[in-house]
mmCIF file with all atom_site columns, C-alpha atoms in Angstrom:
data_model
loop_
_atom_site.group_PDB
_atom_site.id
_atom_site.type_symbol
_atom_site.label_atom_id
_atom_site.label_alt_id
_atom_site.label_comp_id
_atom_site.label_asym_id
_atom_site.label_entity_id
_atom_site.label_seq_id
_atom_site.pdbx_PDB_ins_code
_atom_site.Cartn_x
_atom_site.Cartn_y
_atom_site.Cartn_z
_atom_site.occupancy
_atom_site.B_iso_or_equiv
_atom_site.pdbx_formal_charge
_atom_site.auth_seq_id
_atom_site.auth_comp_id
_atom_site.auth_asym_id
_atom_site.auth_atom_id
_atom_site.pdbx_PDB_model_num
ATOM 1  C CA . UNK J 1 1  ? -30.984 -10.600 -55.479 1.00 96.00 ? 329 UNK J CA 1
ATOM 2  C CA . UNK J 1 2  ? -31.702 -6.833  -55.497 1.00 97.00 ? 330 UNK J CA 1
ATOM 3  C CA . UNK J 1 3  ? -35.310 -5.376  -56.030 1.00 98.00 ? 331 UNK J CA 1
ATOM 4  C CA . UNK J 1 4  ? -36.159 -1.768  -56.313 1.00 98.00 ? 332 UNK J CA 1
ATOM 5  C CA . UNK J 1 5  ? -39.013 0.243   -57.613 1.00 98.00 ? 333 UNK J CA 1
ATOM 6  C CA . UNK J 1 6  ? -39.198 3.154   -60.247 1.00 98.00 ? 334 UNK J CA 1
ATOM 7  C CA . UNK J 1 7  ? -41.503 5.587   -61.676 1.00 98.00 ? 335 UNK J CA 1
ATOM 8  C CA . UNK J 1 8  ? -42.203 6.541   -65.424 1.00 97.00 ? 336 UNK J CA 1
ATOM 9  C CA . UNK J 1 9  ? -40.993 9.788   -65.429 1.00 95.00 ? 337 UNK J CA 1
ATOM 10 C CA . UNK J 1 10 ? -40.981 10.060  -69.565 1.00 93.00 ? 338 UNK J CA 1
ATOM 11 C CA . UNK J 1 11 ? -43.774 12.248  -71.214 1.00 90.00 ? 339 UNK J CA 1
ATOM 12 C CA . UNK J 1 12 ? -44.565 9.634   -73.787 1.00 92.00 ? 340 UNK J CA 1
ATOM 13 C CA . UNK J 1 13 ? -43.776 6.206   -70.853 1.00 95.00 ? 341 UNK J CA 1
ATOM 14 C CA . UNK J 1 14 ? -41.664 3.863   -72.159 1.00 95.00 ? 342 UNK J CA 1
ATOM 15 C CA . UNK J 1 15 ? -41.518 3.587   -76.192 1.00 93.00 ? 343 UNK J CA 1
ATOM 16 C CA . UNK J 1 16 ? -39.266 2.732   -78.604 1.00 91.00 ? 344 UNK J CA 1
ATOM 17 C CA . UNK J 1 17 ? -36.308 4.962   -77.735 1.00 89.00 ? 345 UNK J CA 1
ATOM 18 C CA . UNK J 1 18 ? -36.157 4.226   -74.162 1.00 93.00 ? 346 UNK J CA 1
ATOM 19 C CA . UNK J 1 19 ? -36.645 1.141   -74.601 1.00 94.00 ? 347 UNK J CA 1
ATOM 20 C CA . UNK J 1 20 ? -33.873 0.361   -77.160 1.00 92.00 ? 348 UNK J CA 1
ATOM 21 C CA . UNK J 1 21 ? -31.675 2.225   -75.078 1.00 93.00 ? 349 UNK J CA 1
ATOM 22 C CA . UNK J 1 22 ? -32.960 0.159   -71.605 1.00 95.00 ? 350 UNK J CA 1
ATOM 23 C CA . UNK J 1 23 ? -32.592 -3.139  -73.461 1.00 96.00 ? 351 UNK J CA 1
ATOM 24 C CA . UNK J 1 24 ? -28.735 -2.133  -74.988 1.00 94.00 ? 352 UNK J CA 1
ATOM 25 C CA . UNK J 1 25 ? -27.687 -1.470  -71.348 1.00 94.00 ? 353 UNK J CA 1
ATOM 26 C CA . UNK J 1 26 ? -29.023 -4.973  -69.938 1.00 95.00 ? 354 UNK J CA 1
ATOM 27 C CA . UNK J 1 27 ? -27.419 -6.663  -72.474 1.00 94.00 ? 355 UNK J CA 1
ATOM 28 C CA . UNK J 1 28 ? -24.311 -5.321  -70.698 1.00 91.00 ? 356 UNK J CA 1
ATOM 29 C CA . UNK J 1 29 ? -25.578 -7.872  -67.897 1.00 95.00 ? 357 UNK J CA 1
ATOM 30 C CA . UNK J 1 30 ? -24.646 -11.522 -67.163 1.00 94.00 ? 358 UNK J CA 1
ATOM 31 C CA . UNK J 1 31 ? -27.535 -12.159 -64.570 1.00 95.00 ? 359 UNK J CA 1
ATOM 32 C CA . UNK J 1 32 ? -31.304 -12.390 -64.334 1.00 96.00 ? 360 UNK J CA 1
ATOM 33 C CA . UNK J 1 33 ? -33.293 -9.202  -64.723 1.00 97.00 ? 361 UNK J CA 1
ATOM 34 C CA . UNK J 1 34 ? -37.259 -8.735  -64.572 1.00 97.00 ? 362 UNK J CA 1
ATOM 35 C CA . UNK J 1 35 ? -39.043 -5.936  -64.901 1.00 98.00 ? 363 UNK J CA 1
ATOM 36 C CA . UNK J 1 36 ? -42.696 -5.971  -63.357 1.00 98.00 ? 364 UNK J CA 1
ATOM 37 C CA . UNK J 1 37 ? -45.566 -3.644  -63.762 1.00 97.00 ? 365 UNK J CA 1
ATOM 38 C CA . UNK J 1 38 ? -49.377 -3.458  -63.561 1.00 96.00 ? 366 UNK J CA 1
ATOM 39 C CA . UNK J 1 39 ? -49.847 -5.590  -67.275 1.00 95.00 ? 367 UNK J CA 1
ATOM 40 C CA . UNK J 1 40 ? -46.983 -8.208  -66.275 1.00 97.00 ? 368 UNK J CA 1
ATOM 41 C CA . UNK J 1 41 ? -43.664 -8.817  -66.273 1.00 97.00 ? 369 UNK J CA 1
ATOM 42 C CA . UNK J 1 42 ? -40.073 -9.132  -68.695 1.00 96.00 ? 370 UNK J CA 1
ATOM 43 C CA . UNK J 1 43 ? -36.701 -10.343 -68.339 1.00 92.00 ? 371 UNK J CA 1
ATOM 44 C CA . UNK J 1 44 ? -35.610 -7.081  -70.006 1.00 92.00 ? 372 UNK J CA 1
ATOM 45 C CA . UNK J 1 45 ? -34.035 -9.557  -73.778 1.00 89.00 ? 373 UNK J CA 1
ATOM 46 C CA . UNK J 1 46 ? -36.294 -7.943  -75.924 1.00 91.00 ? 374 UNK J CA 1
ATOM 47 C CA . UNK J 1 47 ? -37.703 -4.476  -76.435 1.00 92.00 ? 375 UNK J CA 1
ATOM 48 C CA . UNK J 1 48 ? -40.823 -6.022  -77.634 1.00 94.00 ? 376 UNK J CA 1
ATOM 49 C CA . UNK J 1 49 ? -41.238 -7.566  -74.230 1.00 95.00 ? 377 UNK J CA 1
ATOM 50 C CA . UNK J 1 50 ? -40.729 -4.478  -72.405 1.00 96.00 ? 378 UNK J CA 1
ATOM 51 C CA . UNK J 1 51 ? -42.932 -2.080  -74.780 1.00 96.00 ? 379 UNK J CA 1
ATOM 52 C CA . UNK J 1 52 ? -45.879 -4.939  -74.067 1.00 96.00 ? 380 UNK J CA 1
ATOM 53 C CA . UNK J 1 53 ? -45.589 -3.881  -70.236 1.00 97.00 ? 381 UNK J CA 1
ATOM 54 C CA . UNK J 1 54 ? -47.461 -0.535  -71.325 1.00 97.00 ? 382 UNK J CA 1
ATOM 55 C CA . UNK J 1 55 ? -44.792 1.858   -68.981 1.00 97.00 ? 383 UNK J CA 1
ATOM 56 C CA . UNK J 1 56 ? -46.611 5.306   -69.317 1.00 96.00 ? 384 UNK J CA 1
ATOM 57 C CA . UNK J 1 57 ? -45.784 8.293   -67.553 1.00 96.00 ? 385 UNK J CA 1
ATOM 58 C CA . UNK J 1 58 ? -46.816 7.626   -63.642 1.00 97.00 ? 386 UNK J CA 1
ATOM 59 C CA . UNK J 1 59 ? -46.174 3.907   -63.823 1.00 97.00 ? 387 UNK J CA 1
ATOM 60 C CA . UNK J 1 60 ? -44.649 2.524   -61.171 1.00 98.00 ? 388 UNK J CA 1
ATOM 61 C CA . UNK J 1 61 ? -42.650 -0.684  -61.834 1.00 98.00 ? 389 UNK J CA 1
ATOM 62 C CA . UNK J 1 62 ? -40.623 -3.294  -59.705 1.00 98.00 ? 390 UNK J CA 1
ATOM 63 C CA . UNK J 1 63 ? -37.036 -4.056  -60.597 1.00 98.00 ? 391 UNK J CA 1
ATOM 64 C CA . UNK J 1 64 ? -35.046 -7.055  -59.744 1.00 98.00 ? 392 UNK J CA 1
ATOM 65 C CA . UNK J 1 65 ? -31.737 -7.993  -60.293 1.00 98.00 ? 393 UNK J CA 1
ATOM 66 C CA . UNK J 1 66 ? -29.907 -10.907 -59.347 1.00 98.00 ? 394 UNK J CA 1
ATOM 67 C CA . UNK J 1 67 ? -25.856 -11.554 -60.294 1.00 97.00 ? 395 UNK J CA 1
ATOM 68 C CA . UNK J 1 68 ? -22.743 -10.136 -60.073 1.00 96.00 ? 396 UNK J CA 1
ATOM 69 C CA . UNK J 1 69 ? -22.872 -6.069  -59.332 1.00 96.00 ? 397 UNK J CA 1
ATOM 70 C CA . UNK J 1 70 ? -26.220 -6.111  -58.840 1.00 97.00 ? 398 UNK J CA 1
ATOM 71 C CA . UNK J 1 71 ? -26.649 -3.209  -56.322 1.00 97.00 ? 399 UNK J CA 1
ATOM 72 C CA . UNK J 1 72 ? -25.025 -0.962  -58.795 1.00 97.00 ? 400 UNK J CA 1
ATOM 73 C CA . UNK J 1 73 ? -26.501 -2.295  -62.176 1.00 97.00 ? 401 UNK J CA 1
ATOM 74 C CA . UNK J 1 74 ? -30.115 -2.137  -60.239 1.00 97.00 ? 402 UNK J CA 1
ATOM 75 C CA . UNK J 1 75 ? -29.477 1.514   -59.408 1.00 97.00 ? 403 UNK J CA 1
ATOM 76 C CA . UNK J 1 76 ? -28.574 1.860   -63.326 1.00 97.00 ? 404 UNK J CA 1
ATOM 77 C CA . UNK J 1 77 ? -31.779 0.497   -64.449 1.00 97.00 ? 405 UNK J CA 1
ATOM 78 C CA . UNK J 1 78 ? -34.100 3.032   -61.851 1.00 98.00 ? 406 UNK J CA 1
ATOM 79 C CA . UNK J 1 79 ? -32.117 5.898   -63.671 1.00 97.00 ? 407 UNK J CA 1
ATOM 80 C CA . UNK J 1 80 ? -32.341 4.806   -66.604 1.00 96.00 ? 408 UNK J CA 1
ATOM 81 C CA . UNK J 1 81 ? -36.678 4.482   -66.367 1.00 97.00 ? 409 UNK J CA 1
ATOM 82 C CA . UNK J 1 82 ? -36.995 7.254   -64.377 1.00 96.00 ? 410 UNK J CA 1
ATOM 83 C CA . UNK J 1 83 ? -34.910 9.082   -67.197 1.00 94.00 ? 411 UNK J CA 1
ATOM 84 C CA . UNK J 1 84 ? -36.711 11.687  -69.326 1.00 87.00 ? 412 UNK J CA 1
ATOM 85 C CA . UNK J 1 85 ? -36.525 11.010  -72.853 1.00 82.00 ? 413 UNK J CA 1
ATOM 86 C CA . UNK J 1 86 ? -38.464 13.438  -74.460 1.00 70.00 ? 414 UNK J CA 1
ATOM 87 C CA . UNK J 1 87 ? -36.585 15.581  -76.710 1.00 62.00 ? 415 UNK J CA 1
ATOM 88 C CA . UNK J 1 88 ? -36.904 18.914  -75.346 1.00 57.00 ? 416 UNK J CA 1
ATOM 89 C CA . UNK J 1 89 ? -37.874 17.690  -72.236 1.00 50.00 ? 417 UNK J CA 1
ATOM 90 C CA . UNK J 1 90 ? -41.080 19.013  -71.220 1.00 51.00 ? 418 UNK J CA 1
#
């Protein structure tokens, strides 16, 4: 298994567009994947799931992945939150 933590980095946290786009890449995944932060936790199936977590900008979350390529699909997901979203970026 390979944990890591990330940082909201989006203007707006963690809504529907980064989500989508979060939840289309870990369907890319055959392993387990949770997502933890201060209102709970998801296995990163359902954008519903991972809007619920309440990711705004600041949030610091906890990331673990467990199955084959790990290391690298871990490193893929802290991008991908710590990813600014907001179009123009601000």
């Amino acid at each position: 298994m390979t944990e890591a933590t990330a940082t909201i980095r989006n203007e707006q946290g963690i809504h529907c567009r980064p989500s989508a786009r979060i939840i289309q890449e870990a369907e890319h995944f055959e392993g387990r994947l949770k997502v933890t932060g201060e209102y709970g936790e998801c296995d990163l199936r359902s954008a519903m799931d991972l809007l619920m977590l309440a990711l705004g900008k600041g949030s610091e979350i906890r990331i673990e992945v467990d199955g084959p390529g790990e290391q690298e699909f871990c490193r893929k997901l802290v991008e991908l939150f710590e990813f600014h979203f907001d179009f123009p970026p601000e």
